[in-house]
Coordinates of C-alpha atoms in Angstrom, one line a residue:
X1 CA 180.2 269.6 32.9
X2 CA 180.6 265.9 33.5
X3 CA 183.7 264.3 32.0
X4 CA 183.6 260.7 30.8
X5 CA 185.5 258.2 32.7
X6 CA 188.1 256.4 30.7
X7 CA 187.3 252.7 30.1
X8 CA 189.4 250.5 32.3
X9 CA 191.8 248.0 30.9
X10 CA 189.9 245.3 32.7
X11 CA 186.7 246.2 30.8
X12 CA 188.5 246.1 27.5
X13 CA 190.4 242.9 28.0
X14 CA 187.5 240.5 27.7
X15 CA 186.3 242.1 24.4
X16 CA 189.9 242.0 23.1
X17 CA 190.3 238.3 24.0
X18 CA 187.0 237.5 22.3
X19 CA 188.1 239.1 19.1
X20 CA 191.4 237.3 19.3
X21 CA 189.7 234.0 19.8
X22 CA 187.3 234.6 16.9
X23 CA 190.2 235.6 14.7
X24 CA 192.2 232.6 15.6
X25 CA 189.3 230.3 15.0
X26 CA 188.5 231.8 11.6
X27 CA 192.2 231.7 10.6
X28 CA 192.4 228.0 11.7
X29 CA 189.3 227.2 9.7
X30 CA 190.7 228.9 6.6
X31 CA 193.9 226.9 6.9
X32 CA 192.0 223.6 7.3
X33 CA 189.9 224.4 4.2
X34 CA 193.1 225.3 2.3
X35 CA 194.7 222.0 3.4
X36 CA 191.8 220.0 2.1
X37 CA 191.1 222.2 -0.8
X38 CA 192.4 219.8 -3.5
X39 CA 189.7 217.2 -2.5
X40 CA 186.8 219.6 -2.3
X41 CA 185.3 218.5 -5.6
X42 CA 186.4 214.9 -5.7
X43 CA 183.7 212.5 -6.8
X44 CA 182.7 209.3 -5.2
X45 CA 185.7 207.0 -4.6
X46 CA 186.2 203.4 -3.5
X47 CA 183.4 202.4 -1.1
X48 CA 181.5 205.7 -1.8
X49 CA 180.2 204.1 -5.0
X50 CA 178.3 201.4 -3.0
X51 CA 176.8 203.8 -0.4
X52 CA 173.2 204.9 -0.4
X53 CA 174.0 208.4 -1.4
X54 CA 175.7 207.3 -4.7
X55 CA 172.9 204.9 -5.8
X56 CA 169.8 205.6 -7.8
X57 CA 167.8 205.1 -4.6
X58 CA 169.3 208.3 -3.1
X59 CA 166.2 210.3 -4.0
X60 CA 164.0 208.2 -1.8
X61 CA 162.6 209.7 1.5
X62 CA 164.4 209.7 4.8
X63 CA 162.6 206.5 6.0
X64 CA 164.5 204.5 3.3
X65 CA 167.8 205.8 4.6
X66 CA 167.4 205.2 8.3
X67 CA 167.8 201.7 9.7
X68 CA 169.4 199.9 12.6
X69 CA 172.9 200.5 11.3
X70 CA 174.5 203.9 11.9
X71 CA 171.3 206.0 11.6
X72 CA 173.0 209.3 12.7
X73 CA 175.6 208.9 10.0
X74 CA 173.0 208.1 7.4
X75 CA 170.9 211.1 8.4
X76 CA 173.9 213.3 7.8
X77 CA 174.3 211.8 4.3
X78 CA 170.6 212.3 3.7
X79 CA 170.9 216.0 4.5
X80 CA 173.7 216.2 2.0
X81 CA 171.6 214.4 -0.7
X82 CA 168.8 217.0 -0.2
X83 CA 171.2 219.8 -0.8
X84 CA 172.8 218.3 -3.9
X85 CA 172.2 214.9 -5.5
X86 CA 175.2 214.9 -7.8
X87 CA 177.6 217.7 -6.8
X88 CA 179.8 216.1 -4.1
X89 CA 181.2 219.5 -2.9
X90 CA 178.7 219.8 -0.1
X91 CA 179.7 216.3 1.2
X92 CA 183.2 217.6 1.5
X93 CA 182.2 220.9 3.1
X94 CA 180.3 218.9 5.7
X95 CA 183.3 216.7 6.3
X96 CA 185.6 219.6 6.9
X97 CA 183.1 221.4 9.2
X98 CA 182.7 218.2 11.2
X99 CA 186.5 218.0 11.5
X100 CA 186.6 221.6 12.6
X101 CA 184.0 221.0 15.3
X102 CA 186.0 218.0 16.5
X103 CA 188.9 220.4 16.9
X104 CA 187.0 222.6 19.3
X105 CA 186.3 219.6 21.6
X106 CA 189.8 218.4 21.3
X107 CA 191.0 221.8 22.5
X108 CA 188.7 221.7 25.5
X109 CA 189.8 218.2 26.4
X110 CA 193.5 218.9 26.1
X111 CA 193.2 222.1 28.1
X112 CA 191.3 220.4 31.0
X113 CA 193.9 217.5 31.1
X114 CA 196.8 220.0 31.1
X115 CA 195.1 221.6 34.1
X116 CA 194.9 218.2 35.9
X117 CA 198.5 217.4 35.0
X118 CA 199.6 220.6 36.8
X119 CA 200.7 222.6 33.8
X120 CA 201.2 226.3 34.4
X121 CA 198.0 228.2 33.7
X122 CA 199.8 230.5 31.2
X123 CA 200.9 227.5 29.2
X124 CA 197.6 225.6 29.0
X125 CA 196.0 227.5 26.2
X126 CA 199.1 227.5 23.9
X127 CA 199.7 223.8 24.4
X128 CA 196.0 223.0 23.9
X129 CA 196.1 225.1 20.7
X130 CA 199.2 223.3 19.5
X131 CA 197.5 219.9 20.1
X132 CA 194.4 221.0 18.4
X133 CA 196.3 222.2 15.3
X134 CA 198.2 218.9 15.2
X135 CA 194.8 217.1 15.3
X136 CA 193.3 219.2 12.6
X137 CA 196.3 219.3 10.2
X138 CA 198.0 216.0 10.6
X139 CA 198.0 214.1 7.3
X140 CA 197.0 210.9 9.0
X141 CA 193.5 212.5 9.3
X142 CA 193.2 212.9 5.6
X143 CA 191.3 209.7 4.9
X144 CA 188.7 210.6 7.5
X145 CA 188.1 214.0 6.0
X146 CA 188.9 213.9 2.3
X147 CA 187.1 210.6 1.8
X148 CA 183.3 210.9 1.9
X149 CA 182.8 207.5 3.5
X150 CA 185.5 208.5 6.0
X151 CA 182.8 210.6 7.7
X152 CA 181.8 207.6 9.7
X153 CA 185.1 208.0 11.7
X154 CA 185.2 211.8 11.8
X155 CA 181.6 212.3 12.8
X156 CA 181.8 209.5 15.4
X157 CA 185.1 211.0 16.6
X158 CA 183.6 214.5 16.9
X159 CA 180.6 213.2 18.9
X160 CA 182.8 211.0 21.1
X161 CA 185.1 213.9 21.9
X162 CA 182.1 216.1 22.7
X163 CA 180.8 213.5 25.1
X164 CA 184.2 213.2 26.7
X165 CA 184.4 217.0 27.0
X166 CA 181.0 217.0 28.8
X167 CA 182.4 214.4 31.1
X168 CA 185.5 216.3 31.9
X169 CA 183.7 219.7 32.4
X170 CA 181.0 218.4 34.8
X171 CA 180.3 220.9 37.5
X172 CA 181.4 218.7 40.4
X173 CA 183.6 215.7 40.9
X174 CA 180.5 213.6 41.4
X175 CA 178.5 213.9 38.2
X176 CA 174.9 215.0 38.7
X177 CA 171.8 213.8 36.9
X178 CA 171.9 217.0 34.9
X179 CA 175.5 216.3 34.0
X180 CA 174.8 212.8 33.0
X181 CA 172.3 213.8 30.3
X182 CA 174.7 215.5 27.8
X183 CA 177.3 212.9 28.3
X184 CA 174.8 210.1 27.5
X185 CA 173.1 211.9 24.6
X186 CA 176.4 212.6 22.8
X187 CA 177.7 209.1 23.6
X188 CA 174.5 207.5 22.2
X189 CA 174.8 209.7 19.0
X190 CA 178.4 208.6 18.6
X191 CA 177.5 204.9 18.9
X192 CA 174.7 205.4 16.4
X193 CA 177.2 206.9 14.0
X194 CA 179.8 204.1 14.3
X195 CA 180.1 201.2 16.7
X196 CA 183.7 202.0 17.8
X197 CA 182.4 204.6 20.2
X198 CA 181.6 201.8 22.6
X199 CA 185.1 202.4 24.0
X200 CA 184.0 205.6 25.6
X201 CA 182.8 204.1 28.9
X202 CA 186.3 202.5 29.3
X203 CA 187.8 206.0 28.7
X204 CA 185.6 207.5 31.4
X205 CA 186.7 204.8 33.9
X206 CA 190.4 205.2 32.9
X207 CA 190.1 209.0 33.5
X208 CA 188.5 208.6 36.9
X209 CA 191.2 206.1 38.0
X210 CA 194.2 208.0 36.5
X211 CA 193.5 211.5 37.7
X212 CA 192.4 210.5 41.2
X213 CA 195.4 208.4 42.3
X214 CA 194.6 208.6 46.0
X215 CA 191.0 207.5 45.8
X216 CA 190.4 205.9 42.4
X217 CA 187.6 203.6 43.4
X218 CA 185.9 206.3 45.3
X219 CA 186.0 208.5 42.2
X220 CA 184.4 205.8 40.1
X221 CA 181.7 205.3 42.8
X222 CA 181.1 209.1 42.9
X223 CA 180.0 208.9 39.2
X224 CA 177.7 205.9 39.9
X225 CA 174.8 207.7 38.1
X226 CA 176.6 207.7 34.8
X227 CA 178.1 204.2 35.1
X228 CA 174.8 202.7 36.3
X229 CA 173.0 203.9 33.2
X230 CA 175.8 202.8 31.0
X231 CA 175.7 199.3 32.6
X232 CA 172.0 199.1 32.0
X233 CA 172.4 200.0 28.4
X234 CA 175.3 197.5 27.9
X235 CA 172.9 194.5 27.8
X236 CA 170.9 196.0 24.9
X237 CA 174.1 197.1 23.1
X238 CA 175.6 193.7 23.5
X239 CA 172.5 192.1 21.9
X240 CA 172.7 194.6 19.0
X241 CA 176.4 194.1 18.3
X242 CA 176.0 190.3 18.5
X243 CA 173.4 190.5 15.8
X244 CA 175.3 193.0 13.6
X245 CA 178.9 191.8 14.2
X246 CA 179.1 188.5 15.9
X247 CA 176.2 187.0 14.0
X248 CA 177.2 188.5 10.7
X249 CA 177.7 186.1 7.8
X250 CA 181.0 185.1 6.3
X251 CA 180.6 187.6 3.5
X252 CA 180.6 190.6 5.8
X253 CA 183.6 192.9 6.3
X254 CA 183.7 192.4 10.1
X255 CA 182.8 189.8 12.6
X256 CA 183.8 186.4 14.0
X257 CA 182.4 184.6 11.0
X258 CA 185.2 185.9 8.7
X259 CA 187.0 183.0 7.2
X260 CA 190.2 184.8 6.2
X261 CA 191.6 184.6 9.8
X262 CA 190.6 183.8 13.4
X263 CA 190.1 186.3 16.2
X264 CA 193.5 185.5 17.8
X265 CA 195.3 185.7 14.4
X266 CA 193.8 189.2 14.0
X267 CA 194.9 190.1 17.6
X268 CA 198.5 188.9 16.8
X269 CA 198.4 191.1 13.7
X270 CA 197.3 194.1 15.7
X271 CA 200.3 193.9 17.9
X272 CA 202.2 195.0 14.7
X273 CA 199.5 197.3 13.2
X274 CA 199.5 199.5 16.3
X275 CA 203.1 200.4 15.7
X276 CA 202.4 201.1 12.0
X277 CA 199.9 203.7 13.2
X278 CA 202.5 205.2 15.6
X279 CA 205.1 205.3 12.8
X280 CA 202.6 207.2 10.5
X281 CA 202.0 209.6 13.3
X282 CA 205.7 210.4 13.7
X283 CA 206.5 210.2 10.0
X284 CA 203.4 210.0 7.8
X285 CA 205.1 208.7 4.6
X286 CA 203.3 205.4 4.2
X287 CA 199.6 206.6 4.2
X288 CA 197.6 204.2 2.1
X289 CA 194.0 203.8 1.2
X290 CA 194.4 200.0 0.8
X291 CA 197.2 198.5 2.9
X292 CA 198.8 195.2 2.1
X293 CA 199.4 194.2 5.7
X294 CA 200.1 190.4 6.1
X295 CA 198.3 188.5 8.8
X296 CA 200.3 186.9 11.7
X297 CA 198.9 183.4 11.8
X298 CA 201.0 182.7 14.8
X299 CA 202.4 184.8 17.6
X300 CA 206.0 184.6 16.1
X301 CA 205.0 185.2 12.5
X302 CA 206.2 188.7 11.2
X303 CA 207.4 189.5 14.7
X304 CA 204.0 189.8 16.4
X305 CA 205.6 188.6 19.7
X306 CA 208.0 191.6 19.6
X307 CA 205.0 193.9 19.1
X308 CA 203.3 192.4 22.1
X309 CA 206.5 192.7 24.2
X310 CA 206.9 196.4 23.2
X311 CA 203.2 197.2 24.1
X312 CA 203.6 195.6 27.5
X313 CA 206.9 197.3 28.1
X314 CA 205.4 200.7 27.2
X315 CA 202.4 200.0 29.5
X316 CA 204.8 199.2 32.3
X317 CA 206.8 202.4 31.7
X318 CA 203.6 204.5 31.6
X319 CA 202.5 203.1 34.9
X320 CA 205.9 203.3 36.5
X321 CA 206.4 207.0 35.6
X322 CA 202.8 208.0 35.9
X323 CA 203.6 210.7 38.5
X324 CA 206.5 212.1 36.6
X325 CA 204.8 212.1 33.2
X326 CA 201.1 211.9 34.1
X327 CA 199.8 213.2 30.7
X328 CA 202.1 211.0 28.6
X329 CA 201.2 207.9 30.6
X330 CA 197.5 208.7 30.4
X331 CA 197.9 209.4 26.7
X332 CA 199.3 206.0 26.0
X333 CA 196.4 204.2 27.6
X334 CA 193.9 206.6 25.9
X335 CA 195.5 205.6 22.6
X336 CA 195.1 201.9 23.3
X337 CA 191.5 202.3 24.7
X338 CA 190.2 204.3 21.7
X339 CA 191.9 202.0 19.2
X340 CA 190.7 198.8 20.9
X341 CA 187.4 198.4 19.0
X342 CA 189.3 197.9 15.8
X343 CA 192.7 196.7 17.1
X344 CA 191.8 193.8 19.4
X345 CA 190.0 190.6 18.9
X346 CA 187.1 191.6 16.6
X347 CA 188.3 190.5 13.1
X348 CA 188.0 193.1 10.3
X349 CA 188.9 192.1 6.7
X350 CA 191.2 195.1 6.4
X351 CA 193.5 194.7 9.5
X352 CA 194.7 198.3 9.2
X353 CA 193.2 201.5 7.9
X354 CA 194.4 205.1 8.3
X355 CA 190.9 206.4 9.2
X356 CA 190.8 204.3 12.3
X357 CA 193.3 206.7 13.9
X358 CA 191.0 209.7 13.7
X359 CA 190.2 209.9 17.5
X360 CA 193.0 207.6 18.9
X361 CA 195.5 210.1 17.6
X362 CA 194.4 212.2 20.6
X363 CA 196.4 209.8 22.9
X364 CA 199.6 210.3 20.9
X365 CA 199.1 214.1 20.8
X366 CA 198.9 214.0 24.7
X367 CA 202.2 212.1 24.8
X368 CA 203.8 214.6 22.4
X369 CA 202.6 217.6 24.5
X370 CA 203.8 216.1 27.7
X371 CA 207.3 215.4 26.3
X372 CA 207.7 218.7 24.4
X373 CA 206.6 221.0 27.2
X374 CA 209.5 219.6 29.3
X375 CA 212.2 220.6 26.8
X376 CA 214.7 223.0 28.3
X377 CA 214.4 225.4 25.3
X378 CA 213.7 229.1 25.2
X379 CA 210.0 229.8 24.8
X380 CA 210.4 231.8 21.5
X381 CA 212.5 229.0 20.0
X382 CA 209.9 226.4 21.0
X383 CA 207.1 228.5 19.5
X384 CA 209.0 228.8 16.3
X385 CA 209.6 225.1 16.2
X386 CA 205.9 224.4 16.8
X387 CA 204.9 226.9 14.0
X388 CA 207.3 225.2 11.6
X389 CA 205.8 221.8 12.5
X390 CA 202.3 223.2 11.8
X391 CA 203.4 224.5 8.4
X392 CA 204.9 221.2 7.6
X393 CA 201.8 219.2 8.6
X394 CA 199.5 221.6 6.7
X395 CA 201.6 221.2 3.5
X396 CA 201.7 217.4 4.0
X397 CA 197.9 217.3 4.4
X398 CA 197.5 219.5 1.3
X399 CA 199.7 217.0 -0.6
X400 CA 197.7 214.1 0.7
X401 CA 194.4 215.8 -0.2
X402 CA 195.7 216.1 -3.8
X403 CA 196.1 212.3 -3.8
X404 CA 192.5 212.0 -2.7
X405 CA 191.4 214.5 -5.5
X406 CA 191.5 211.9 -8.3
X407 CA 190.8 208.2 -8.4
X408 CA 193.8 207.5 -10.6
X409 CA 196.1 209.4 -8.3
X410 CA 194.7 207.6 -5.3
X411 CA 195.1 204.1 -6.7
X412 CA 198.5 204.8 -8.3
X413 CA 199.7 205.8 -4.9
X414 CA 198.2 202.7 -3.3
X415 CA 199.6 200.4 -6.1
X416 CA 203.1 201.9 -5.4
X417 CA 202.8 201.1 -1.7
X418 CA 200.9 197.8 -2.1
X419 CA 202.3 196.4 -5.3
X420 CA 200.9 192.9 -4.6
X421 CA 197.4 193.8 -3.5
X422 CA 194.8 192.5 -5.9
X423 CA 192.1 195.0 -5.0
X424 CA 194.5 197.9 -5.4
X425 CA 195.3 197.0 -9.0
X426 CA 191.7 196.2 -9.8
X427 CA 190.6 199.6 -8.5
X428 CA 193.4 201.3 -10.5
X429 CA 192.3 199.5 -13.7
X430 CA 188.7 200.6 -13.2
X431 CA 189.8 204.2 -12.5
X432 CA 191.7 204.1 -15.8
X433 CA 188.6 202.7 -17.5
X434 CA 186.3 205.3 -16.1
X435 CA 188.5 208.2 -17.3
X436 CA 188.9 206.8 -20.8
X437 CA 192.4 205.4 -20.5
X438 CA 191.4 202.1 -21.9
X439 CA 194.8 200.9 -22.9
X440 CA 196.2 201.5 -19.4
X441 CA 193.1 199.8 -18.0
X442 CA 193.7 196.7 -20.0
X443 CA 197.3 196.5 -18.9
X444 CA 196.3 196.9 -15.2
X445 CA 193.6 194.3 -15.6
X446 CA 196.3 192.0 -16.9
X447 CA 198.5 192.8 -13.9
X448 CA 195.6 192.0 -11.6
X449 CA 194.9 188.7 -13.2
X450 CA 198.6 187.8 -12.8
X451 CA 198.3 188.3 -9.0
X452 CA 195.2 186.2 -8.6
X453 CA 192.8 184.2 -10.9
X454 CA 190.4 186.8 -12.2
X455 CA 186.9 187.1 -10.9
X456 CA 183.7 187.5 -12.9
X457 CA 183.6 191.3 -12.2
X458 CA 187.2 191.8 -13.3
X459 CA 186.7 189.9 -16.6
X460 CA 183.5 191.8 -17.2
X461 CA 185.2 195.2 -16.8
X462 CA 188.2 193.9 -18.8
X463 CA 185.9 193.0 -21.7
X464 CA 184.3 196.5 -21.6
X465 CA 187.8 198.0 -21.9
X466 CA 188.5 195.9 -25.0
X467 CA 185.1 196.9 -26.4
X468 CA 185.9 200.6 -25.9
X469 CA 189.2 200.1 -27.9
X470 CA 187.1 198.5 -30.7
X471 CA 188.6 195.0 -30.2
X472 CA 185.4 193.0 -30.3
X473 CA 186.8 189.5 -30.4
X474 CA 189.0 190.1 -27.3
X475 CA 186.0 191.8 -25.6
X476 CA 183.8 188.8 -26.3
X477 CA 186.5 186.4 -25.0
X478 CA 186.6 188.2 -21.6
X479 CA 182.8 188.6 -21.4
X480 CA 182.2 184.9 -22.1
X481 CA 184.8 184.0 -19.5
X482 CA 183.0 186.2 -17.0
X483 CA 179.7 184.5 -17.9
X484 CA 181.2 181.1 -17.2
X485 CA 182.1 182.2 -13.7
X486 CA 178.9 184.1 -13.0
X487 CA 176.0 184.0 -15.5
X488 CA 174.1 187.3 -15.2
X489 CA 171.7 189.2 -17.4
X490 CA 174.2 192.1 -17.4
X491 CA 177.0 190.2 -18.9
X492 CA 174.9 188.6 -21.6
X493 CA 173.4 192.0 -22.6
X494 CA 177.0 193.2 -23.0
X495 CA 177.8 190.1 -25.1
X496 CA 174.8 191.0 -27.2
X497 CA 175.9 194.6 -27.6
X498 CA 179.4 193.5 -28.9
X499 CA 177.8 191.0 -31.3
X500 CA 175.3 193.6 -32.5
X501 CA 178.2 196.0 -33.1
X502 CA 179.5 193.5 -35.6
X503 CA 176.0 193.1 -37.1
X504 CA 175.9 189.5 -35.9
X505 CA 172.2 189.9 -35.2
X506 CA 171.3 186.2 -34.6
X507 CA 174.1 185.8 -32.0
X508 CA 173.1 189.0 -30.3
X509 CA 169.4 188.0 -30.0
X510 CA 170.5 184.6 -28.6
X511 CA 172.5 186.3 -25.9
X512 CA 169.5 188.6 -25.1
X513 CA 167.3 185.5 -24.8
X514 CA 169.7 184.1 -22.3
X515 CA 169.7 187.4 -20.4
X516 CA 165.9 187.5 -20.3
X517 CA 165.8 183.9 -18.9
X518 CA 168.3 184.9 -16.1
X519 CA 166.5 188.0 -15.1
X520 CA 163.2 189.0 -16.8
X521 CA 163.1 192.3 -14.9
X522 CA 166.4 193.6 -16.3
X523 CA 165.3 196.5 -18.4
X524 CA 168.4 196.9 -20.5
X525 CA 167.8 193.5 -22.1
X526 CA 164.7 194.9 -23.8
X527 CA 166.4 198.2 -24.8
X528 CA 169.2 196.3 -26.5
X529 CA 166.7 194.0 -28.3
X530 CA 164.8 197.1 -29.4
X531 CA 168.0 198.6 -30.8
X532 CA 168.6 195.5 -32.8
X533 CA 165.0 195.6 -34.2
X534 CA 165.5 199.2 -35.1
X535 CA 168.6 198.4 -37.0
X536 CA 166.9 195.6 -38.9
X537 CA 163.8 197.6 -39.8
X538 CA 161.4 195.9 -37.4
X539 CA 159.9 199.0 -35.9
X540 CA 156.7 197.4 -34.4
X541 CA 158.7 194.8 -32.5
X542 CA 161.1 197.6 -31.4
X543 CA 158.2 199.6 -30.0
X544 CA 157.1 196.6 -28.0
X545 CA 160.5 196.0 -26.5
X546 CA 161.0 199.6 -25.5
X547 CA 157.5 199.6 -23.9
X548 CA 158.5 196.5 -21.9
X549 CA 161.7 198.2 -20.8
X550 CA 160.0 201.4 -19.7
X551 CA 157.3 199.4 -17.8
X552 CA 160.2 197.9 -15.7
X553 CA 162.2 201.1 -15.4
X554 CA 160.7 204.4 -16.6
X555 CA 164.1 206.0 -16.4
X556 CA 166.1 203.3 -18.3
X557 CA 168.8 204.7 -20.4
X558 CA 167.8 205.4 -24.1
X559 CA 164.3 204.1 -23.4
X560 CA 162.1 207.1 -24.1
X561 CA 164.5 208.4 -26.8
X562 CA 164.6 205.2 -28.8
X563 CA 160.9 204.5 -28.3
X564 CA 160.1 207.9 -30.0
X565 CA 162.4 206.9 -32.9
X566 CA 160.7 203.5 -33.3
X567 CA 157.2 205.0 -33.2
X568 CA 158.3 207.6 -35.8
X569 CA 159.5 204.8 -38.0
X570 CA 156.3 202.9 -37.5
X571 CA 154.2 205.9 -38.5
X572 CA 156.4 206.3 -41.6
X573 CA 155.6 202.7 -42.5
X574 CA 159.2 201.5 -42.3

């Protein structure tokens, strides 16, 4: 009788490792979902409300979503909108899954770089896992993951990291045409998600130079296939960015036409902003959705010159000690290269934003790994310290996700950290108004107006808050001030609504006549006029007004409902 041969340990080991990897991946994903759990059902916040997915046009076909600006990003939002038009949960699920995918590529990148840095083979995977967990769980990443509009940074970062991983894991030192394809496809997708991915070619060149110290130029020439195609595409990309950024109008949020500051003033400011990012990496206590970061109009203002000196000194140290600390030196330049699209000479209205650190954080993680792995500490103690750090970062991210779970919490946090920022107080006032805290909203509108002369939008919302508190005279005062600054059909219909609430029918009709002259296609004007006619027993005229409103907008609020009432009254002879 034949006896079965026992399975060898070598045969069992691969299967065991596979299960361990799968278990570790699922556990990590569960922790990431827990960390961001508080924000899973958050509605549209801040810039979300102006995005295509939050507008009535969200139901339109894909062709209306896709244009020359960030088509890959818009496609991802379109997919979300097909799954759910109103429930934001799926937007957050997508954001977390994108973040988790980015973590896989970060792991691959760090592990390959540890190999090139000469780390012991047995230590590469643990340190790569540590760096990946730090990437996934650091609270500095919260804005890119918990914020729906933050997807532009996380999706771009994920695709950029995937392209970089494909570059690092090419089959031979000289990249083949087959190897060029995935690098370029992923790079192109990243650029079409967000423009800051244009820094990737510089990262490729830096990598070839840094990790081939004996023959850096030869290493770049060996990858001529990739660099030649990138050079050919650079001309087309330059034309596109000139149109989208350089040629943008003064009202845009980025570009050389911005009037708030010049390109060199923005650069001076970034000498300080970069260290604010580093501080929040080391001690993330000043995370803020809306920084109040003053502009350095001159090189000496706010100590910009010291920031420049520190950056140059660190660059010199990274180069000087590149052989002793290759991964740390490389990480420093990776950090600067990946941050350069938003922290150099291209002016952006907000000089600093947490979400811009999504991928540049990789450079700081490389520095941390290189320094920590050299500590003369017992391995078990080092592992315990790393585990404690991961627990702390997960808890901090969970706490930050709670801030992102509610608009009032978010803007209260920002107002505390940016007490003199007008937009912060305006957003907090509007958050109070949306959630029915009208008295708090009025107080915050007042605070905003004290910081800067109020705009038409602020006065309009302020008037609505007074109206909600049944203070019509104060509401009319604010609405009329708004109309003086910017006469729109919307503000005059609200004036009419308040007057009608006081049964001042003639004044209300006069305001609606003004609204109609300003914008004959504003459907609400006719709905409000119909309501007045209903209340004054003029059913036939009311029917006519509702029909006009529905001809403009078949889904206008109260249109069908009030039309049915008016027709019923007409049939009853009233």
